[in-house]
Coordinates of C-alpha atoms (C1' of nucleotides) and ligand atoms in Angstrom, one line a residue:
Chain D
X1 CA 11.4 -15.8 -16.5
X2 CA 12.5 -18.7 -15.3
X3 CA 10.6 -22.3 -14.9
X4 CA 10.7 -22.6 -10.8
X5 CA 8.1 -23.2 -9.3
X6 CA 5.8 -20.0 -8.6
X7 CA 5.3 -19.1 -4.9
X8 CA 1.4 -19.6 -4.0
X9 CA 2.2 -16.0 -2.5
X10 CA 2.2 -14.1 -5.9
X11 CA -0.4 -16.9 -7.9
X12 CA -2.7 -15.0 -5.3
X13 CA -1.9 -11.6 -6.2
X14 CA -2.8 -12.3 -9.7
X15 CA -6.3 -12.1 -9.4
X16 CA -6.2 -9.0 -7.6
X17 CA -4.2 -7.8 -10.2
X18 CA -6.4 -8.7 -13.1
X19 CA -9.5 -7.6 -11.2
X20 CA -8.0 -4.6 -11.4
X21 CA -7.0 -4.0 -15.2
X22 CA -10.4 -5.2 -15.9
X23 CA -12.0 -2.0 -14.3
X24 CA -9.3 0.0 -15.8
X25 CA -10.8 -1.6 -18.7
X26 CA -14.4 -0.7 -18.3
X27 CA -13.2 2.5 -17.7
X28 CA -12.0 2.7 -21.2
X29 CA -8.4 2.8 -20.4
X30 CA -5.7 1.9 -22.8
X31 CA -2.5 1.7 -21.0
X32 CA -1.4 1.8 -17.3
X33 CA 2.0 1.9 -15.2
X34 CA 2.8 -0.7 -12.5
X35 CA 2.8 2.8 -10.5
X36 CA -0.9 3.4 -11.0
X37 CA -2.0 -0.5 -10.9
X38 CA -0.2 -0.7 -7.1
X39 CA -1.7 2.7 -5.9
X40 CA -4.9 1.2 -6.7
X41 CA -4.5 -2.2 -5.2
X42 CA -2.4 -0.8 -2.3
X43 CA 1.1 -2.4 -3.0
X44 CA 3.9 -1.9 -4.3
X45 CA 5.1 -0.8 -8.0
X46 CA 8.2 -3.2 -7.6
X47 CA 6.4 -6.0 -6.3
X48 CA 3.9 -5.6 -9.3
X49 CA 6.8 -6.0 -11.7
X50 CA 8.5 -8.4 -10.1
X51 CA 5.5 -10.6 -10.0
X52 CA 4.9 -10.1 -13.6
X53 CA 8.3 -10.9 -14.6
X54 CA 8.0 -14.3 -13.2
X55 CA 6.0 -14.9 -15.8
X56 CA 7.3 -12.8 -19.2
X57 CA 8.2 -9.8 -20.0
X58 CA 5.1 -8.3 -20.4
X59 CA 5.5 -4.4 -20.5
X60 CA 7.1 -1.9 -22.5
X61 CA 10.0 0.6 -20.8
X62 CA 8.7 3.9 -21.1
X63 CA 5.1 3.5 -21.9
X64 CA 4.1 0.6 -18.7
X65 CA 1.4 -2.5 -20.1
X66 CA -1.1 -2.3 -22.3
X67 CA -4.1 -3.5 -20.3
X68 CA -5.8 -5.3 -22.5
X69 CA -2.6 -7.7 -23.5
X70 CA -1.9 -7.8 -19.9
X71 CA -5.3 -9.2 -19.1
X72 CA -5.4 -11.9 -21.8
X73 CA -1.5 -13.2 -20.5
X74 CA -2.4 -12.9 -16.9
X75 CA -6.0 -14.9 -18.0
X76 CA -4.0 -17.4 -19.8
X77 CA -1.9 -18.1 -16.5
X78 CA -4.3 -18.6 -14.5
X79 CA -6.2 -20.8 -16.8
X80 CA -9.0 -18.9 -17.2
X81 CA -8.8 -17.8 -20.8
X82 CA -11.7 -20.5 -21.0
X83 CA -15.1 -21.2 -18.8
X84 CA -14.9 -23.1 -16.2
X85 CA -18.3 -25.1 -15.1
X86 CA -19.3 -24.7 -11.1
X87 CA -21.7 -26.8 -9.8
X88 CA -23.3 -24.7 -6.4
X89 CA -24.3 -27.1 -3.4
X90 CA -26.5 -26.1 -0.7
X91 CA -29.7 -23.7 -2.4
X92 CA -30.1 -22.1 0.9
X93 CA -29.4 -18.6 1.2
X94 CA -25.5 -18.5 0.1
X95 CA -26.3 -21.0 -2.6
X96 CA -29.0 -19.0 -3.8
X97 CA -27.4 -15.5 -4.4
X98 CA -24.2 -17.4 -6.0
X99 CA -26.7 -19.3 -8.3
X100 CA -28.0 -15.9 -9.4
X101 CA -24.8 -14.2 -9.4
X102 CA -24.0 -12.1 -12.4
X103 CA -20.2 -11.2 -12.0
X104 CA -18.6 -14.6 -12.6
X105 CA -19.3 -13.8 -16.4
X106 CA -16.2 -12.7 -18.1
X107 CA -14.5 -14.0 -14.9
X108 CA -13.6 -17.3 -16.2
X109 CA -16.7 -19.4 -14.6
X110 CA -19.8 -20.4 -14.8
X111 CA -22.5 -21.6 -12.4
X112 CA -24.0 -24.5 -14.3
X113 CA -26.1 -26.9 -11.3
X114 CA -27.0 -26.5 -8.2
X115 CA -27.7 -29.1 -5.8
X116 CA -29.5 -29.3 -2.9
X117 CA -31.1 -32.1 -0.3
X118 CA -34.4 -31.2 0.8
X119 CA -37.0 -32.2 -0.8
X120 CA -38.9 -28.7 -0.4
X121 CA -36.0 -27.0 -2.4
X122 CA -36.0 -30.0 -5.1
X123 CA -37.1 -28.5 -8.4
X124 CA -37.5 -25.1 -7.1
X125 CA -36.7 -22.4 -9.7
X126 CA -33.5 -20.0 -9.0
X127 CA -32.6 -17.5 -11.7
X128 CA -32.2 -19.9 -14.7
X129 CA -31.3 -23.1 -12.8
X130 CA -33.8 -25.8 -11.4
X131 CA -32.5 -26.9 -8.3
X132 CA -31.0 -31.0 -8.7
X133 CA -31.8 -33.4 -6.3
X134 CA -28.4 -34.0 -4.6
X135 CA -28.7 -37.5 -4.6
X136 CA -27.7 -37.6 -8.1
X137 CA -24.6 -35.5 -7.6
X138 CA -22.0 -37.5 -7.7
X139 CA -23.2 -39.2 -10.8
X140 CA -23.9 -35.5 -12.4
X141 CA -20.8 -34.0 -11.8
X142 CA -18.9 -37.6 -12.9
X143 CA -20.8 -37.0 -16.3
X144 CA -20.6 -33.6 -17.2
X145 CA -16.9 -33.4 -15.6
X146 CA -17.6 -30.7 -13.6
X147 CA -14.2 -29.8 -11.7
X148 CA -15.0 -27.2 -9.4
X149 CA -17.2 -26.8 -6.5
X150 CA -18.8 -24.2 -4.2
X151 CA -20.2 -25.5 -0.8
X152 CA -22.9 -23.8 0.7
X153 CA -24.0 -26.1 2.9
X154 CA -24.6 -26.3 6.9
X155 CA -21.1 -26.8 8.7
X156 CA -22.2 -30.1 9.9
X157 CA -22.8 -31.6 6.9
X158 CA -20.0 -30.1 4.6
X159 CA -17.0 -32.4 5.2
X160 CA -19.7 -35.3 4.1
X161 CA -20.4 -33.0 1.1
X162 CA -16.8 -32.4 0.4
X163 CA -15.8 -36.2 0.4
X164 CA -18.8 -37.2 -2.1
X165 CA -17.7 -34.0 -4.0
X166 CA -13.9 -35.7 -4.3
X167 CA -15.3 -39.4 -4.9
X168 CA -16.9 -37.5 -8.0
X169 CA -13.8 -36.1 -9.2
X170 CA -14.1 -32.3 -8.2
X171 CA -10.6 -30.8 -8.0
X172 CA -11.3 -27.5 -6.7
X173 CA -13.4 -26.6 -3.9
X174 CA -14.5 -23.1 -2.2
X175 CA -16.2 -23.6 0.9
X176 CA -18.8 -21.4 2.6
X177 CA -19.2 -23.4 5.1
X178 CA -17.2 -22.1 8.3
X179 CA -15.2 -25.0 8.9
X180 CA -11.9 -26.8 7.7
X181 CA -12.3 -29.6 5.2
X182 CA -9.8 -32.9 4.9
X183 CA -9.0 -33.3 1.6
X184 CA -6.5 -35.2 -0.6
X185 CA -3.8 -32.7 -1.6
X186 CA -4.6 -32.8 -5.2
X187 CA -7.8 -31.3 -4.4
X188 CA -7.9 -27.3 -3.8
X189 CA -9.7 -26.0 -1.0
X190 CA -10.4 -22.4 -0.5
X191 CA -12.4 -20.8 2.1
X192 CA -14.9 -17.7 2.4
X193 CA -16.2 -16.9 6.2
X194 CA -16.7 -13.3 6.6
X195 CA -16.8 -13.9 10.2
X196 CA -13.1 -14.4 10.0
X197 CA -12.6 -11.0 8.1
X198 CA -14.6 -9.4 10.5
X199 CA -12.3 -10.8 13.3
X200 CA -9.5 -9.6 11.6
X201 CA -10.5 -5.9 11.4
X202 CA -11.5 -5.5 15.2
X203 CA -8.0 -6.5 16.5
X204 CA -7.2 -2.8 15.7
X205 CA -10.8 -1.3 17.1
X206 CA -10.3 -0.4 20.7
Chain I
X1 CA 5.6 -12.0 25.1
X2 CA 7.1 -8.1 24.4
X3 CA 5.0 -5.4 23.4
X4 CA 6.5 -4.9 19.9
X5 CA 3.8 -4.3 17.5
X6 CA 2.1 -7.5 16.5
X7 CA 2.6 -8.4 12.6
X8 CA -0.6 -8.5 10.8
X9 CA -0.1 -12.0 9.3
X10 CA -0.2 -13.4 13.0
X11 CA -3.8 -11.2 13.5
X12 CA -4.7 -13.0 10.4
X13 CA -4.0 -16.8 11.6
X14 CA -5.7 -16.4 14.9
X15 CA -9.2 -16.0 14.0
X16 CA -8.8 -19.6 12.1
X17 CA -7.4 -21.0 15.5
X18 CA -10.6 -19.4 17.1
X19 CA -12.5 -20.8 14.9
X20 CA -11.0 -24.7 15.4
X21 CA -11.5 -24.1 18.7
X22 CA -15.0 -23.5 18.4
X23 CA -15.2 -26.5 16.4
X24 CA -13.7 -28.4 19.4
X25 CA -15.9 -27.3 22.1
X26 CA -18.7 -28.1 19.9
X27 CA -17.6 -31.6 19.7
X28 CA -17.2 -31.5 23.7
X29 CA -13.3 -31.4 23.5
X30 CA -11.8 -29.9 26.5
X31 CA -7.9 -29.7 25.9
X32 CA -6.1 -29.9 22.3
X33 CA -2.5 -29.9 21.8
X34 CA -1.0 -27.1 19.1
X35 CA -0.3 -30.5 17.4
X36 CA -3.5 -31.8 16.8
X37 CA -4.5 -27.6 15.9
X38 CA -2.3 -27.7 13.2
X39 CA -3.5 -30.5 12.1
X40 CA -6.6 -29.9 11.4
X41 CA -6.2 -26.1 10.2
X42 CA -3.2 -27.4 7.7
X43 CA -0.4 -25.6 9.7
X44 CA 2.6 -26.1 12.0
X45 CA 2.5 -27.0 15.6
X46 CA 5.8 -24.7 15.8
X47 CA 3.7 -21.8 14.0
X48 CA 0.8 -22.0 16.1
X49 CA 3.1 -22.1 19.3
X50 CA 5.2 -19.0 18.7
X51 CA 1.9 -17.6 17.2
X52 CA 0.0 -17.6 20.7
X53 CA 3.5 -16.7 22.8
X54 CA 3.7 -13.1 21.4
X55 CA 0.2 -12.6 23.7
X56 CA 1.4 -14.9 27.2
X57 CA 1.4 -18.2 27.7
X58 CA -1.4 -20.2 27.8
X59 CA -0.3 -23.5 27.3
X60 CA 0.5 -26.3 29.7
X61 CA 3.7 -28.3 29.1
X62 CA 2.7 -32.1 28.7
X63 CA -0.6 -31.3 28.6
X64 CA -1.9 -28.5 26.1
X65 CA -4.2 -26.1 25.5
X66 CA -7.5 -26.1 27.4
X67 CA -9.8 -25.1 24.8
X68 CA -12.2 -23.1 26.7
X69 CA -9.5 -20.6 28.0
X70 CA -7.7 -20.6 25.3
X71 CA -10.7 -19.5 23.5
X72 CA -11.6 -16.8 25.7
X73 CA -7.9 -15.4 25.2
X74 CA -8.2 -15.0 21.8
X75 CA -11.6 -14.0 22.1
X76 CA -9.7 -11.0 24.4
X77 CA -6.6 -10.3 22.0
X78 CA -9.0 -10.0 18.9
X79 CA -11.7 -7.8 20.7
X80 CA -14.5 -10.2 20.1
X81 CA -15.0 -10.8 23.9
X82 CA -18.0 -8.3 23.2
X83 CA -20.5 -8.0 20.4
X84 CA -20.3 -5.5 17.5
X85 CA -22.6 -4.4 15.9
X86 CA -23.0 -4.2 12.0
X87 CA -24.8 -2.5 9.6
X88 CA -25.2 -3.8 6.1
X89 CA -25.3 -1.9 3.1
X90 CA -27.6 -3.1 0.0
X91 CA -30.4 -5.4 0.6
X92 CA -30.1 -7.8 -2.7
X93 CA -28.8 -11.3 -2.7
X94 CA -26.2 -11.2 -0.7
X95 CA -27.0 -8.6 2.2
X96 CA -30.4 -10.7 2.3
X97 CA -28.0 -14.0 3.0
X98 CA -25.8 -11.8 5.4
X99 CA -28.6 -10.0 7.4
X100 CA -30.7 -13.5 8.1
X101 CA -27.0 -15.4 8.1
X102 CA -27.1 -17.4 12.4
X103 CA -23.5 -17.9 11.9
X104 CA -22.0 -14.7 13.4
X105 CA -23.4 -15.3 17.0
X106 CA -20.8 -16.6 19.1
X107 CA -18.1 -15.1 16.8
X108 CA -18.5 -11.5 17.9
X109 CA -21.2 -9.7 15.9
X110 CA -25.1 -9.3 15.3
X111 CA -26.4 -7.2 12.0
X112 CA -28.8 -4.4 13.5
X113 CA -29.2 -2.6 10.9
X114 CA -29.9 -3.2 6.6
X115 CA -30.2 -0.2 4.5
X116 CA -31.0 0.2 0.5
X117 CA -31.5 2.7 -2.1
X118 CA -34.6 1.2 -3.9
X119 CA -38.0 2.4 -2.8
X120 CA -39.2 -0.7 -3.7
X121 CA -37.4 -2.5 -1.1
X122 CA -37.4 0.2 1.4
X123 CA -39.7 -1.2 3.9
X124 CA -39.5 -4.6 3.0
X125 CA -38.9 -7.0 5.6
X126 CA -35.6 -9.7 5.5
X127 CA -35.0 -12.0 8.8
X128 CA -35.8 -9.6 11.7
X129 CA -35.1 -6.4 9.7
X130 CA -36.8 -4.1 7.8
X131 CA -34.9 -2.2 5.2
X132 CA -34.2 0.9 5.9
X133 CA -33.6 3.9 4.0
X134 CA -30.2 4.1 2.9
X135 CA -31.1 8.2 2.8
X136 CA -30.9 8.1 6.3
X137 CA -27.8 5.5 6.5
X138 CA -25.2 8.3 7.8
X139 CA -27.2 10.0 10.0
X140 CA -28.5 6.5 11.6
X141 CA -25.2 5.1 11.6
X142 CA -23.7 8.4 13.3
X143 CA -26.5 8.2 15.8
X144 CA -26.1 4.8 16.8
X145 CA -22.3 4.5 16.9
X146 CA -21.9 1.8 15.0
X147 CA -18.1 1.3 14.0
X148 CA -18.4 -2.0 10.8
X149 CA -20.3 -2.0 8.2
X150 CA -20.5 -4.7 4.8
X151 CA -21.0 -3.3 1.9
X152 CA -23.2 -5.4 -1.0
X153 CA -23.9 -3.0 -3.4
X154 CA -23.7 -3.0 -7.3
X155 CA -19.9 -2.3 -7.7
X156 CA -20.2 0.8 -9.5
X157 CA -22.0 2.1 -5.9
X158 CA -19.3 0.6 -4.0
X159 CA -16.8 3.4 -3.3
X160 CA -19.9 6.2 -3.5
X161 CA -21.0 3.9 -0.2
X162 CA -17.7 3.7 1.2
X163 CA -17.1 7.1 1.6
X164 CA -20.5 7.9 3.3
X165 CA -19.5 5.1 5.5
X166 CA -16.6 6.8 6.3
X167 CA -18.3 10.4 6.8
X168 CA -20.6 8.9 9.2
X169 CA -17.6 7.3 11.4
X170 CA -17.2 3.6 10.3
X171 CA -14.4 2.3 10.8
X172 CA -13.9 -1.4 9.9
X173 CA -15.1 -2.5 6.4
X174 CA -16.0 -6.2 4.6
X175 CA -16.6 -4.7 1.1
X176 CA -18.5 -7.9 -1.1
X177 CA -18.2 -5.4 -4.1
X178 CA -15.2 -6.5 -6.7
X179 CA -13.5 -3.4 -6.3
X180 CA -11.0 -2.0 -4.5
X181 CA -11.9 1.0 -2.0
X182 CA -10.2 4.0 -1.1
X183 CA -10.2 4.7 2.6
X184 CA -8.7 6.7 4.9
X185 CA -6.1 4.7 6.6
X186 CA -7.3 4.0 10.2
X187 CA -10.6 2.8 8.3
X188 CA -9.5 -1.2 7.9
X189 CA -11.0 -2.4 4.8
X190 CA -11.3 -6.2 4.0
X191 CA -12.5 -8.0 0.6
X192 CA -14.7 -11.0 -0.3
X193 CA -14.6 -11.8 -3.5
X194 CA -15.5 -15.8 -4.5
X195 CA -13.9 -15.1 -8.2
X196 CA -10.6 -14.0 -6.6
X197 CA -10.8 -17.6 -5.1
X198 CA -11.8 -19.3 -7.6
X199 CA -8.8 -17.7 -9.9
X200 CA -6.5 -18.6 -7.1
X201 CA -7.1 -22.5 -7.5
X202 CA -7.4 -22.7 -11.3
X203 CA -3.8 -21.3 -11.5
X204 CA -3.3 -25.1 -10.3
X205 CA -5.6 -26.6 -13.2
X206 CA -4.3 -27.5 -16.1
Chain L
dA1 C1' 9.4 -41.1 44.8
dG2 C1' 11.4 -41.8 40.3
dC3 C1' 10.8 -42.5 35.6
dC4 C1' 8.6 -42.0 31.1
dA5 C1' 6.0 -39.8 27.7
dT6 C1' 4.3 -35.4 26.3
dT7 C1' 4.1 -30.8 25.0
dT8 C1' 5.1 -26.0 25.7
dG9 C1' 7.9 -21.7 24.8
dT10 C1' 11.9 -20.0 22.4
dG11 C1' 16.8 -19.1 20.7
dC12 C1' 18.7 -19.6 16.5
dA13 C1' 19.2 -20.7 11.6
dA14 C1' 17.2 -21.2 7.2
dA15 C1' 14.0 -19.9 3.9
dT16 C1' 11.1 -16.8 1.8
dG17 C1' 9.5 -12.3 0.5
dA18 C1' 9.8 -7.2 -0.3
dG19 C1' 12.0 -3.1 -1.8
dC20 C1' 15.8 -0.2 -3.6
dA21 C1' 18.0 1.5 -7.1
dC22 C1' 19.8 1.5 -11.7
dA23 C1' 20.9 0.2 -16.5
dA24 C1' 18.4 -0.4 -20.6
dA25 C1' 14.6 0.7 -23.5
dC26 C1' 11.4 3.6 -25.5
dA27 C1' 8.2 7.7 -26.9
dG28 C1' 7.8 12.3 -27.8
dC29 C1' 9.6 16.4 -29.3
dG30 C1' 12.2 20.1 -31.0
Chain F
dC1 C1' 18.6 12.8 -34.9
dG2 C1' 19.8 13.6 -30.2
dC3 C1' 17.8 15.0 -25.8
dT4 C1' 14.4 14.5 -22.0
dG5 C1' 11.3 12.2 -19.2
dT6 C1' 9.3 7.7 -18.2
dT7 C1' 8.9 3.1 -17.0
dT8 C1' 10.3 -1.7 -17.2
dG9 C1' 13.0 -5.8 -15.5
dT10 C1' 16.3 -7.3 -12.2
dG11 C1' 20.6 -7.9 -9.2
dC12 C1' 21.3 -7.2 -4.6
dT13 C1' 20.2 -6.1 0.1
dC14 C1' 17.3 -6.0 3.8
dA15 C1' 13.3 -7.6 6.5
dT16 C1' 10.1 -10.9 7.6
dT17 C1' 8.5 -15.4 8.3
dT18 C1' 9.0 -20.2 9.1
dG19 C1' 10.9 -24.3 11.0
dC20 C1' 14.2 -26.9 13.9
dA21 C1' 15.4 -28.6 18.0
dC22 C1' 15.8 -28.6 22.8
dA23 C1' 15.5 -27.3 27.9
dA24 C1' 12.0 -27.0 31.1
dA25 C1' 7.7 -28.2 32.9
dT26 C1' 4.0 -31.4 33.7
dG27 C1' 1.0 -35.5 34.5
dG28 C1' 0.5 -40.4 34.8
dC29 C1' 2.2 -44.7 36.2
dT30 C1' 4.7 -48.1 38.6
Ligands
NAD1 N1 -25.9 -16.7 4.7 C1 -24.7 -16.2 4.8 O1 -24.6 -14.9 4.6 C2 -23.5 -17.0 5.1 C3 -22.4 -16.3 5.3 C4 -21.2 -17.0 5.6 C5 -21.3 -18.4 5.6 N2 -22.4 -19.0 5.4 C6 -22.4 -20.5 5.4 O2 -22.8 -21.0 4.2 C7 -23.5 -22.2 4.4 C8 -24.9 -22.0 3.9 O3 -25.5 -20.9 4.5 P1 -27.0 -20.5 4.2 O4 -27.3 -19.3 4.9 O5 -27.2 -20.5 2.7 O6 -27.8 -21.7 4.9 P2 -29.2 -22.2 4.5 O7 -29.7 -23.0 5.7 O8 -30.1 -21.2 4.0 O9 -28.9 -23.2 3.3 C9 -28.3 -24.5 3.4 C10 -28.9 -25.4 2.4 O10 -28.1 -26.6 2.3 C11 -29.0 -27.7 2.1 N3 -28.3 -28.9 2.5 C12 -28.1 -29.4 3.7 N4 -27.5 -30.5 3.7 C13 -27.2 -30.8 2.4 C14 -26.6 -31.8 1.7 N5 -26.0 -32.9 2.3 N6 -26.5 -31.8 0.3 C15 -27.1 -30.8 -0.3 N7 -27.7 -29.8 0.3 C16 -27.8 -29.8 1.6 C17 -30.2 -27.3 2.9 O11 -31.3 -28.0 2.4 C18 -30.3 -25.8 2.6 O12 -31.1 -25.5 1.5 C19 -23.5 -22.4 5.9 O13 -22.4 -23.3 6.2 C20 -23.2 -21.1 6.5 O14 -22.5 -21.2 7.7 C21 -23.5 -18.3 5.1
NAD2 N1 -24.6 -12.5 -5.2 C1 -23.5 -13.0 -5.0 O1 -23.3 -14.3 -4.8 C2 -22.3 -12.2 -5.0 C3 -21.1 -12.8 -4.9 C4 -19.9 -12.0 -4.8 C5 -20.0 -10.7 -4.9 N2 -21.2 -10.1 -5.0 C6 -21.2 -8.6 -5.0 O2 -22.0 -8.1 -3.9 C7 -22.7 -7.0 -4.3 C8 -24.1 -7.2 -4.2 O3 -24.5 -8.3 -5.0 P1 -26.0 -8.8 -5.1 O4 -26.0 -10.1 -5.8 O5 -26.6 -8.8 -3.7 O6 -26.6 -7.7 -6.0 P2 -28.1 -7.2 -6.0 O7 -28.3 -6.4 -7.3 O8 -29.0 -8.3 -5.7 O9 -28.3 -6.2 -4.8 C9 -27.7 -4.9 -4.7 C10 -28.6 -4.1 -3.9 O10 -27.9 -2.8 -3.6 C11 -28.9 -1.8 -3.6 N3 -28.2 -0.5 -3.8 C12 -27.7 0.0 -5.0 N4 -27.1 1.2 -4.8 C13 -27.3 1.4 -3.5 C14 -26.9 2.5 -2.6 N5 -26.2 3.5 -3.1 N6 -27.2 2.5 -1.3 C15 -27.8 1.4 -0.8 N7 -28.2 0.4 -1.6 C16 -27.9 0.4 -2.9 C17 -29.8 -2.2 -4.7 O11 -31.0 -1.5 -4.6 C18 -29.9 -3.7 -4.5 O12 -30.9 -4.0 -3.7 C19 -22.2 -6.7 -5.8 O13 -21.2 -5.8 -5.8 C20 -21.8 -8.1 -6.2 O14 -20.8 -7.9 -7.2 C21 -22.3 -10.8 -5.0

DNA sequence: AGCCATTTGTGCAAATGAGCACAAACAGCG
DNA sequence: CGCTGTTTGTGCTCATTTGCACAAATGGCT
C-alpha cells in the first residue's frame, strides 16, 4: 500500500464490494475468499485483491477475510463508518419513495429533509418527514450543514436546483433528473437515469 | 468503421451522447460540434470522435454533427429506433414512480405491464395500470413477448423474481434490488442502486 | 476563385487497467 | 512437528483505453 492517488476506477468497485460482504453478513457468514466474493459480483478474484491491497493488507493467506473486519476497513475508506445527512429535493414521485426508503440505514446515510416547491406538497406528510418549503433551502442546508444532495426534480429546473444547492454548500450531489449538471469540480455529481441502463442492455437485443 | 466486436464501455457512453442530444433538440439546436458534446457531458472531443467512427461517419468536417441525424444513428446502433416494452415487477415505492415515470417516451420504452405479490394491491390502480397478479407474471410475460423487465421487489425476493423472469423468456434486466443476480449469460442484467452512488462520492469527503 | 477558420476521422503513442502466476503465509491434521 | 491444501499480496506482462496531433474536407468570406 502505497499513498498514490487511487484510481476513481476501483473507489467504485468498493461499494459493490461491500454491498456484497454485507449480505454475506446477513447470511451469517464468517469468513469468505476473494474467489467466492468475485463469483458473486462477477469479476475477478485478482482484481478483488489487488483493489484491496491498495488500501492494506487486509486478509489472511490461507483462510481469505474475515467479513466483518473487512466491512468496517472498507466503511472506514469510504467514509462511511459514520451517518451522513441527505436532504431529498423534489417530493414528487422519485422524491417520495427515496424519502421513505428503508435501505440507506446501516448504509452510511440518512434522509433527514425533503424539499419541495409547490405549495400543494408544502407540509404534506411522507413517511416521518414533513415536506419543507424549498424556499428556505438554502438557508436549511447552510445551517444544519447538510453536505449531500439527491435531486428529484423536473429536468428543466434541476441545474437551477443544483446551483442554489452549491451556493449552500452541498458537496455531493446525485441527480435523478435525466440531464448533465455544471458544477464546480469540488462538488461530486453522480447520476441515476434508468433510461440510460435500459439503452445499454438493448444494444445486444436484436 | 470494421466490424470487430464493439467494446462494452463505448455501448455505455453512447446513450449519454443520446441523451445530450436530446437535450439539444429540445433547445432547438440543429448542429453541435463533438467539442461542444464533450463539453457538456464532461468528456473528450477526441473520445467522442473515435467513439461514433467505429459505427460510420456521421460528421461533417468544418461543420459537425447535425443533431437530428446524428440522433437517429444512435437511436439505430442502440436498437431504440423502436419501442420496447417493459414489464415491472413489485408495485411499492419505486415501481409506482417507474410505472407513472413520462420520462421513457422518446428514449425507447413504455411500461405495459406492473405485477405484485400482495392481494391487497392486486387490482389497485397506479398511472394507467392496474396491478396485476404477479401469479400470472410468467405466463403473461411469455404470452406477450415481452423481452425487459425492472425488478423492485424486497431484496430478499429479488433473485426468486429473476429467475421466473428468466423462465418466462426475459432477457434484459434493471434490477433496483441491492443485490447481485444470477443470470444466465445472454440475459444482460443492469443495477440501480442510489447507495452504491452515494458511497462512490463520499470516498472523496473527508 | 482563393484564403481562412473549423472540425472531422484516425494513425500512433502514452497511459491506464486487468490478469497470470508464484512465493510466502497460514490452518488443519496426522 | 512436518506435510498438505488454501489463499493472499504482488511483480510482471498483456490488453484495453485514452489522448495527441494532423491531413483532409468543408463552408464562409473577401
Ligand atoms: N419517477 C421515476 O421513476 C423517475 C425515474 C427516473 C428519473 N426520474 C426523474 O426524477 C425527477 C423527478 O421525477 P418524479 O417522477 O418524481 O417527478 P414528479 O413530477 O412526480 O416530482 C417532481 C417534484 O419536484 C417539485 N419541484 C419542481 N421544481 C422544484 C424546485 N425548483 N424546487 C423544489 N421542488 C421542485 C415538484 O413540485 C414535484 O413535486 C425528474 O427529473 C424525472 O425525470 C423519475
Ligand atoms: N424506494 C426507494 O427509493 C428505493 C431506492 C433504491 C432501491 N430500492 C429497492 O427497490 C426495491 C423496492 O423498493 P420499494 O421501496 O418500492 O419497496 P416496497 O416495499 O414499497 O415495494 C416492494 C413491493 O414488492 C412486492 N413484492 C414482494 N415480493 C414480490 C414478488 N415475489 N412478486 C411480486 N411482487 C412482490 C411487495 O408486495 C411490494 O408491493 C427494494 O429492493 C429496494 O431495496 C428502493
Amino acid at each position: 500500500m502505497s499513498d498514490k492517488e487511487i484510481p476513481n476506477i476501483i473507489v467504485g468497485r468498493l461499494p459493490l464490494y461491500l454491498r456484497s460482504l454485507q449480505r454475506m453478513k446477513k447470511e451469517d457468514r464468517q469468513i469468505t475468499s476473494s474467489q467466492e466474493l468475485g463469483e458473486r459480483i462477477g469479476i475477478s478474484a485478482a482484481q478483488i485483491r489487488k483493489d484491496l491491497s491498495q488500501f492494506g493488507e487486509f486478509g489472511k493467506q490461507g483462510t481469505g477475510y474475515t467479513i466483518d473486519y473487512l466491512i468496517k476497513q472498507i466503511r472506514r475508506i469510504l467514509h462511511i463508518d459514520q451517518e451522513w445527512d441527505i436532504a431529498v429535493i423534489g417530493a414528487g414521485d422519485i422524491g417520495s419513495a427515496v424519502a421513505r426508503y428503508k435501505g440507506f440505514a446501516n448504509r452510511g446515510f440518512r434522509v433527514t429533509v425533503i424539499f419541495d416547491g409547490d405549495p400543494g406538497k408544502i407540509g404534506a406528510q411522507i413517511g416521518d418527514f414533513t415536506v419543507q418549503d424549498s424556499a428556505y433551502m438554502v438557508d436549511m442546508i447552510k445551517k444544519t450543514g447538510i453536505r449531500i444532495a439527491m435531486i428529484a426534480v423536473p429536468a428543466a429546473k434541476a441545474q437551477q436546483v443544483a446551483d442554489q444547492l452549491v451556493e449552500a454548500g452541498i458537496q455531493a450531489i446525485l441527480n435523478y433528473a435525466p440531464i448533465n449538471l455544471n458544477a464546480p469540480s469540488n462538488v461530486r455529481v453522480q447520476y441515476i437515469d434508468p433510461s440510460i441502463h435500459l439503452q445499454r442492455m438493448t444494444y445486444y437485443l436484436e
